[in-house]
Short mmCIF file of C-alpha atoms in Angstrom, two decimals:
data_model
loop_
_atom_site.label_atom_id
_atom_site.label_comp_id
_atom_site.label_asym_id
_atom_site.label_seq_id
_atom_site.Cartn_x
_atom_site.Cartn_y
_atom_site.Cartn_z
CA MET A 1 137.38 121.28 118.59
CA ASP A 2 139.99 124.12 118.57
CA ILE A 3 140.46 126.58 115.74
CA PHE A 4 144.13 127.64 115.71
CA ILE A 5 145.63 130.42 113.57
CA SER A 6 149.44 130.76 113.26
CA SER A 7 150.87 134.31 113.67
CA ALA A 8 153.95 136.37 114.57
CA PHE A 9 155.59 136.40 118.02
CA GLY A 10 154.53 138.60 120.96
CA ASN A 11 152.40 138.66 124.07
CA SER A 12 149.72 140.66 122.35
CA GLN A 13 149.37 138.04 119.68
CA LYS A 14 149.31 135.24 122.27
CA LYS A 15 146.42 136.99 124.06
CA LYS A 16 144.58 137.25 120.77
CA GLU A 17 145.20 133.55 120.13
CA LYS A 18 143.93 132.69 123.59
CA LYS A 19 140.75 134.72 123.06
CA MET A 20 140.25 133.11 119.68
CA LYS A 21 140.64 129.62 121.19
CA ILE A 22 138.06 130.42 123.87
CA SER A 23 135.64 131.82 121.29
CA ALA A 24 136.14 128.79 119.07
CA ALA A 25 135.49 126.47 121.97
CA VAL A 26 132.24 128.29 122.74
CA VAL A 27 131.17 128.06 119.10
CA ALA A 28 132.08 124.38 118.99
CA ALA A 29 130.14 123.66 122.16
CA ALA A 30 127.12 125.53 120.86
CA PHE A 31 127.29 123.66 117.56
CA SER A 32 127.60 120.33 119.36
CA LEU A 33 124.60 121.12 121.57
CA ALA A 34 122.51 122.22 118.61
CA PHE A 35 123.46 119.12 116.61
CA SER A 36 122.61 116.88 119.57
CA PHE A 37 119.22 118.56 119.88
CA ILE A 38 118.50 118.01 116.20
CA LEU A 39 119.64 114.39 116.42
CA VAL A 40 117.49 113.67 119.45
CA ASN A 41 114.41 115.13 117.79
CA PHE A 42 115.08 113.37 114.47
CA THR A 43 115.60 110.07 116.24
CA GLY A 44 112.43 110.58 118.23
CA GLN A 45 110.45 111.10 115.03
CA CYS A 46 111.89 107.90 113.56
CA ASP A 47 111.01 105.89 116.66
CA ALA A 48 107.45 107.20 116.55
CA ALA A 49 106.96 106.36 112.87
CA LEU A 50 105.95 103.09 111.28
CA GLN A 51 108.81 101.06 109.90
CA GLN A 52 109.54 97.75 108.27
CA GLY A 53 110.82 95.12 110.66
CA PHE A 54 109.65 96.99 113.77
CA TYR A 55 109.44 93.76 115.79
CA LYS A 56 112.81 92.35 114.82
CA GLY A 57 114.59 91.29 118.01
CA LYS A 58 111.59 92.22 120.20
CA CYS A 59 109.78 88.88 120.44
CA ASN A 60 112.24 86.49 122.07
CA SER A 61 113.87 85.54 118.77
CA GLN A 62 110.45 84.75 117.27
CA ASP A 63 109.45 86.04 113.81
CA VAL A 64 106.23 87.98 114.40
CA GLU A 65 105.22 88.18 110.76
CA ALA A 66 105.89 84.47 110.22
CA ILE A 67 103.60 83.58 113.13
CA VAL A 68 100.76 85.65 111.66
CA ALA A 69 101.42 84.19 108.19
CA SER A 70 101.18 80.62 109.48
CA VAL A 71 97.69 81.27 110.84
CA VAL A 72 96.47 83.08 107.72
CA LYS A 73 97.86 80.39 105.41
CA ARG A 74 96.17 77.56 107.28
CA ARG A 75 92.84 79.42 107.34
CA PHE A 76 93.18 80.32 103.65
CA ASN A 77 93.91 76.72 102.64
CA ASP A 78 90.75 75.68 104.46
CA LYS A 79 88.59 78.53 103.10
CA PRO A 80 89.98 80.88 100.40
CA ARG A 81 87.22 83.43 101.04
CA VAL A 82 88.96 84.34 104.30
CA ALA A 83 91.35 86.50 102.25
CA ALA A 84 88.60 88.87 101.13
CA GLY A 85 87.39 89.10 104.73
CA LEU A 86 90.81 90.07 106.05
CA ILE A 87 91.31 92.77 103.41
CA ARG A 88 87.87 94.17 104.20
CA LEU A 89 88.59 94.05 107.93
CA PHE A 90 91.76 96.08 107.34
CA PHE A 91 89.89 98.68 105.28
CA HIS A 92 87.00 99.01 107.73
CA ASP A 93 89.43 99.43 110.63
CA CYS A 94 91.67 102.01 108.98
CA PHE A 95 88.84 104.13 107.62
CA VAL A 96 87.39 104.77 111.09
CA ASN A 97 89.70 106.42 113.65
CA GLY A 98 92.72 105.18 111.68
CA CYS A 99 94.42 101.78 111.78
CA ASP A 100 94.09 101.18 115.53
CA ALA A 101 92.17 97.89 115.78
CA SER A 102 89.16 99.76 117.18
CA ILE A 103 86.91 97.57 115.02
CA LEU A 104 87.89 94.56 117.14
CA LEU A 105 86.65 95.92 120.47
CA ASP A 106 83.47 94.43 121.92
CA GLY A 107 80.65 96.56 123.29
CA ASP A 108 76.95 97.28 122.90
CA SER A 109 77.68 100.34 120.75
CA SER A 110 81.14 99.51 119.44
CA GLU A 111 82.16 99.75 115.77
CA LYS A 112 81.29 96.08 115.32
CA THR A 113 77.61 96.90 115.83
CA ALA A 114 77.42 99.51 113.06
CA PRO A 115 75.37 98.27 110.05
CA PRO A 116 78.30 98.36 107.57
CA ASN A 117 80.33 96.14 109.92
CA LEU A 118 77.73 93.48 110.67
CA SER A 119 79.00 91.33 107.80
CA VAL A 120 82.71 91.89 108.47
CA SER A 121 84.63 88.67 109.05
CA GLY A 122 88.15 87.58 109.96
CA TYR A 123 87.99 88.35 113.67
CA ASP A 124 88.76 84.75 114.57
CA VAL A 125 91.92 84.78 112.44
CA ILE A 126 93.23 87.86 114.27
CA ASP A 127 92.33 86.30 117.64
CA GLU A 128 94.25 83.12 116.87
CA ALA A 129 97.33 85.00 115.73
CA LYS A 130 97.17 87.25 118.80
CA GLY A 131 97.00 84.22 121.10
CA LEU A 132 100.13 82.72 119.58
CA LEU A 133 101.98 86.03 119.76
CA GLU A 134 101.04 86.53 123.41
CA GLU A 135 102.56 83.12 124.12
CA ALA A 136 105.72 84.07 122.25
CA CYS A 137 106.13 87.58 123.69
CA ALA A 138 103.33 88.92 125.86
CA GLY A 139 102.40 92.58 125.53
CA VAL A 140 104.61 93.27 122.50
CA VAL A 141 102.59 93.00 119.28
CA SER A 142 99.57 95.21 118.70
CA CYS A 143 96.28 93.97 117.30
CA ALA A 144 96.42 96.82 114.77
CA ASP A 145 99.67 95.43 113.36
CA ILE A 146 98.26 91.91 113.24
CA ILE A 147 95.39 93.17 111.06
CA ALA A 148 97.82 94.90 108.69
CA ILE A 149 100.12 91.87 108.44
CA ALA A 150 97.19 89.47 107.95
CA ALA A 151 95.77 91.63 105.14
CA ARG A 152 99.12 91.56 103.36
CA ASP A 153 99.34 87.79 103.75
CA ALA A 154 95.81 87.46 102.36
CA VAL A 155 96.83 89.43 99.27
CA GLN A 156 99.96 87.32 98.79
CA LEU A 157 98.15 83.99 99.19
CA SER A 158 95.59 85.15 96.62
CA GLY A 159 98.29 85.66 94.01
CA GLY A 160 98.71 89.38 94.56
CA GLY A 161 102.41 89.34 95.31
CA ARG A 162 104.11 90.33 98.53
CA TYR A 163 104.55 93.90 99.69
CA GLU A 164 106.44 94.90 102.83
CA VAL A 165 104.26 95.91 105.76
CA GLN A 166 105.26 98.78 108.00
CA THR A 167 104.62 98.04 111.67
CA GLY A 168 104.78 99.84 114.99
CA ARG A 169 101.10 100.68 115.41
CA ARG A 170 99.45 100.68 118.80
CA ASP A 171 95.86 99.88 119.69
CA GLY A 172 93.19 102.50 120.27
CA PHE A 173 90.88 102.98 123.23
CA VAL A 174 87.77 104.28 121.45
CA SER A 175 85.29 102.19 119.46
CA LEU A 176 81.88 103.72 118.76
CA ALA A 177 79.32 102.74 116.17
CA SER A 178 78.52 106.42 115.76
CA ASN A 179 82.03 107.01 114.40
CA VAL A 180 81.57 104.54 111.53
CA ASP A 181 81.21 106.63 108.38
CA LEU A 182 82.37 104.40 105.55
CA PRO A 183 81.92 105.29 101.87
CA SER A 184 78.61 103.90 100.63
CA PRO A 185 78.60 101.40 97.74
CA ARG A 186 75.98 103.69 96.22
CA PHE A 187 78.27 106.74 96.27
CA SER A 188 79.20 108.59 93.11
CA VAL A 189 82.89 108.80 92.24
CA SER A 190 82.99 112.40 93.50
CA GLN A 191 81.40 111.44 96.82
CA SER A 192 83.76 108.51 97.25
CA ALA A 193 86.77 110.65 96.32
CA ASP A 194 85.76 113.18 98.97
CA ALA A 195 85.54 110.46 101.63
CA PHE A 196 88.97 109.10 100.73
CA SER A 197 90.46 112.60 100.55
CA LYS A 198 89.48 113.20 104.16
CA LYS A 199 91.76 110.27 105.02
CA GLY A 200 94.61 111.71 102.98
CA ILE A 201 94.14 109.23 100.14
CA GLY A 202 94.10 110.55 96.59
CA LEU A 203 91.95 109.62 93.61
CA THR A 204 94.36 107.13 92.02
CA ASP A 205 94.93 105.30 95.30
CA MET A 206 91.17 105.18 95.80
CA VAL A 207 90.78 103.39 92.45
CA LEU A 208 93.59 101.00 93.41
CA LEU A 209 92.12 100.21 96.83
CA LEU A 210 88.67 99.56 95.37
CA GLY A 211 90.52 97.07 93.18
CA GLY A 212 90.56 94.92 96.30
CA HIS A 213 87.06 94.00 95.14
CA THR A 214 88.83 91.64 92.75
CA ILE A 215 88.34 88.94 95.43
CA GLY A 216 85.39 90.57 97.16
CA PHE A 217 81.83 89.36 97.66
CA THR A 218 78.62 91.19 98.42
CA ASN A 219 74.96 90.59 99.17
CA CYS A 220 71.92 91.23 96.99
CA SER A 221 70.64 93.99 99.27
CA LEU A 222 73.50 96.27 98.22
CA PHE A 223 72.70 96.19 94.51
CA ARG A 224 69.15 94.82 94.09
CA ASP A 225 67.92 98.29 93.10
CA ARG A 226 70.24 98.17 90.07
CA LEU A 227 68.39 95.08 88.85
CA TYR A 228 64.79 96.26 89.23
CA ASN A 229 64.28 99.89 90.12
CA PHE A 230 67.39 101.98 89.52
CA ASP A 231 66.90 105.58 90.65
CA ASN A 232 63.16 104.85 91.01
CA THR A 233 62.76 104.33 87.27
CA GLY A 234 61.18 100.90 87.58
CA LYS A 235 63.93 99.65 85.26
CA PRO A 236 67.41 98.16 85.72
CA ASP A 237 70.55 100.29 85.68
CA PRO A 238 71.24 100.94 81.98
CA THR A 239 74.99 100.82 82.60
CA MET A 240 74.84 97.15 83.63
CA ASP A 241 75.29 94.45 80.99
CA PRO A 242 71.74 93.16 80.25
CA LEU A 243 72.92 89.54 80.33
CA LEU A 244 74.35 90.11 83.79
CA VAL A 245 71.06 91.67 84.90
CA MET A 246 69.21 88.51 83.84
CA LYS A 247 71.71 86.28 85.64
CA LEU A 248 71.61 88.30 88.87
CA ARG A 249 67.81 88.44 88.93
CA ILE A 250 67.81 84.65 89.33
CA ILE A 251 70.18 84.94 92.31
CA CYS A 252 68.45 88.00 93.77
CA PRO A 253 64.63 87.86 93.41
CA GLN A 254 62.98 91.26 93.61
CA ASN A 255 60.78 90.69 96.63
CA SER A 256 63.00 88.32 98.59
CA PRO A 257 64.27 89.81 101.86
CA ALA A 258 66.93 87.13 102.21
CA ASP A 259 70.45 87.37 100.78
CA ARG A 260 70.73 83.75 99.83
CA THR A 261 73.94 83.65 97.82
CA PRO A 262 77.06 85.82 98.05
CA VAL A 263 77.87 87.44 94.72
CA SER A 264 81.44 87.88 93.47
CA LEU A 265 82.43 91.47 92.75
CA ASP A 266 84.73 90.26 89.98
CA GLN A 267 82.43 88.65 87.43
CA ASN A 268 85.27 86.78 85.77
CA LEU A 269 84.47 83.72 87.83
CA ALA A 270 87.75 82.06 86.88
CA SER A 271 89.41 84.86 88.86
CA THR A 272 87.10 84.91 91.88
CA PHE A 273 89.83 84.11 94.42
CA ILE A 274 92.76 85.71 92.58
CA VAL A 275 94.10 89.23 93.20
CA ASP A 276 94.62 90.54 89.68
CA ASN A 277 93.39 93.27 87.33
CA SER A 278 90.40 91.26 86.10
CA PHE A 279 88.06 93.43 88.18
CA TYR A 280 88.92 96.49 86.08
CA LYS A 281 88.38 94.57 82.84
CA GLN A 282 84.95 93.48 84.04
CA ILE A 283 83.71 96.92 85.04
CA ARG A 284 84.79 98.28 81.64
CA LEU A 285 82.40 95.72 80.14
CA GLY A 286 79.48 96.95 82.26
CA ARG A 287 79.80 94.02 84.63
CA GLY A 288 80.36 95.92 87.86
CA ILE A 289 78.14 94.74 90.71
CA LEU A 290 78.23 97.71 93.08
CA GLN A 291 77.21 101.12 91.81
CA ILE A 292 80.53 102.71 92.82
CA ASP A 293 82.49 99.97 91.04
CA GLN A 294 80.67 100.53 87.76
CA ALA A 295 80.97 104.29 88.14
CA LEU A 296 84.77 104.04 88.29
CA ALA A 297 84.84 102.85 84.68
CA LEU A 298 82.46 105.55 83.45
CA ASP A 299 83.30 108.72 85.34
CA PRO A 300 85.79 111.06 83.61
CA LEU A 301 87.61 111.43 86.93
CA THR A 302 88.63 107.77 87.02
CA ASN A 303 87.95 106.05 83.67
CA ASN A 304 91.47 106.62 82.35
CA THR A 305 92.99 105.11 85.48
CA VAL A 306 90.68 102.12 85.20
CA ALA A 307 91.63 101.64 81.55
CA SER A 308 95.32 101.84 82.39
CA LEU A 309 94.99 99.24 85.14
CA ALA A 310 92.85 96.96 82.98
CA ASN A 311 95.32 97.01 80.11
CA GLY A 312 98.58 97.22 82.06
CA ASN A 313 100.60 94.81 84.14
CA ASP A 314 101.45 96.99 87.15
CA PHE A 315 98.31 96.61 89.26
CA LEU A 316 99.83 94.23 91.79
CA ALA A 317 102.77 96.50 92.63
CA ARG A 318 100.59 99.60 92.77
CA PHE A 319 97.93 97.89 94.86
CA GLY A 320 100.54 96.95 97.45
CA GLN A 321 101.75 100.55 97.60
CA ALA A 322 98.19 101.78 98.10
CA MET A 323 97.66 99.28 100.92
CA VAL A 324 100.78 100.60 102.66
CA LYS A 325 99.39 104.15 102.39
CA LEU A 326 96.06 103.05 103.81
CA GLY A 327 97.88 101.34 106.67
CA ALA A 328 99.47 104.63 107.70
CA VAL A 329 96.18 106.52 108.15
CA ASP A 330 95.91 108.18 111.60
CA VAL A 331 98.01 105.54 113.34
CA LEU A 332 98.92 105.53 117.02
CA THR A 333 102.62 105.01 117.71
CA ASP A 334 105.27 105.40 120.40
CA SER A 335 103.50 106.07 123.73
CA GLN A 336 100.05 106.58 122.20
CA GLY A 337 97.35 103.97 122.69
CA GLU A 338 98.21 100.58 124.20
CA ILE A 339 99.17 97.00 123.36
CA ARG A 340 96.05 95.03 124.20
CA GLU A 341 96.28 91.71 125.98
CA SER A 342 93.13 90.65 124.13
CA CYS A 343 92.12 92.20 120.84
CA HIS A 344 88.48 92.37 121.93
CA LEU A 345 89.03 94.10 125.27
CA LYS A 346 90.81 97.22 126.40
CA ASN A 347 93.41 96.54 129.08
CA LYS A 348 92.20 96.94 132.62
CA PRO A 349 93.65 99.98 134.41
CA ARG A 350 96.50 99.02 136.67
CA SER A 351 95.99 99.69 140.38
CA THR A 352 98.18 102.34 141.95
CA PHE A 353 99.29 101.89 145.55
CA LEU A 354 100.55 104.79 147.65
CA PHE A 355 102.88 104.10 150.52
CA GLY A 356 103.17 106.54 153.42
#
C-alpha cells in the first residue's frame, strides 16, 4: 500500500515524494507482517481450543454426535439408570487430571481401582460408541469427547434439555489411583467449595453440578452414619426428616455390611429418572441423602442458591452451562495427548526405522 501526497513541481519535491513512498512501503510491510503474526497466533489459539462441531467434516461424512447418541439412547431405553452412570463417569473423569478419559484406562493401579471409582458405571456404553466411531473414521474421535457427548445425551434423554457440547479434547496418558482426590460426600460446603475452586469452578456452579444428583443413586455405606450415629452421637442426623430416617433404616440396617438396595438421591420418587429441580426441593425439606447434599440447603454460603433453583424454572439451562464449564477443565487439545484406538489402552509406541 502506497501513501501518496500531492505537491508542487520540482526535482527536490520528487525526491521527497520518492523517500516518502519508500518509507510508506516499509511501514506497510511491517504492519502486514505484524498483522500476519497476530493472525497466526490467534488462529492457533482457536484451533487448540474446544469448539462446537469440532468433528464436522472429519469423519467421512458421518455425524459423530449422532453415532454416540444412538448408542446412549438404546442403552437408556433398556435401562434408564445408565444416564446417572454416564453423568457420574463424566464428573469423575474431569475432576481428576481434567477431562482426558484417564478414568477409562486399565491397570493394576489406574484410576478405576481407586475406592471412589469402584462403583462407577457406563464404561461399556463408551466402548460401544468408540467401536462404531473407529469403524466410521479410525483415529479421529477421542474417548474424552465420547464421555462428554454421552453425558449430554444422558441429560437430554432424562428430560434435562439439550445443551451444545464443545469437542476437540484428546486422551491422556496418565491414570493413577493415587491421583484420585474427589470431594467426599461427607464434606462440608466449605470443603467442597475449596475442592471445586481448585478446578476453577465457582460456588454457584458447584451447587448446579451437585444438582446432577437429581437422577443419582448411592449406597447405604455412604450415609448409614446419618441414620444411627451421626458425628458419634449415637443418634441420627438431626437435619434429616425423621420420617425419612425411619424409612431408610429399613433399607439400611445398622449392622449389615451389605449395600442391598440403591437409594435415590432425589427422594421425590416420581422424579427418580428425571433431570429437574426436584432435588433442590427435597433437600430444603430435610430429605437429602448425602451429608453434602443436605448441607447445601442449610449453609449460608449456598442456601439462597438452592432456594432460587428450587423455586425457579431455570435449572435446566443453568445445569447445561455448568456441565460445559466442567467439560473444559484441564483439557488436552491440539497436539497434546493422543487419540486412543481403544479407550481402555494407551496406543502402542510406533516403531522407528533408521535407514543408512
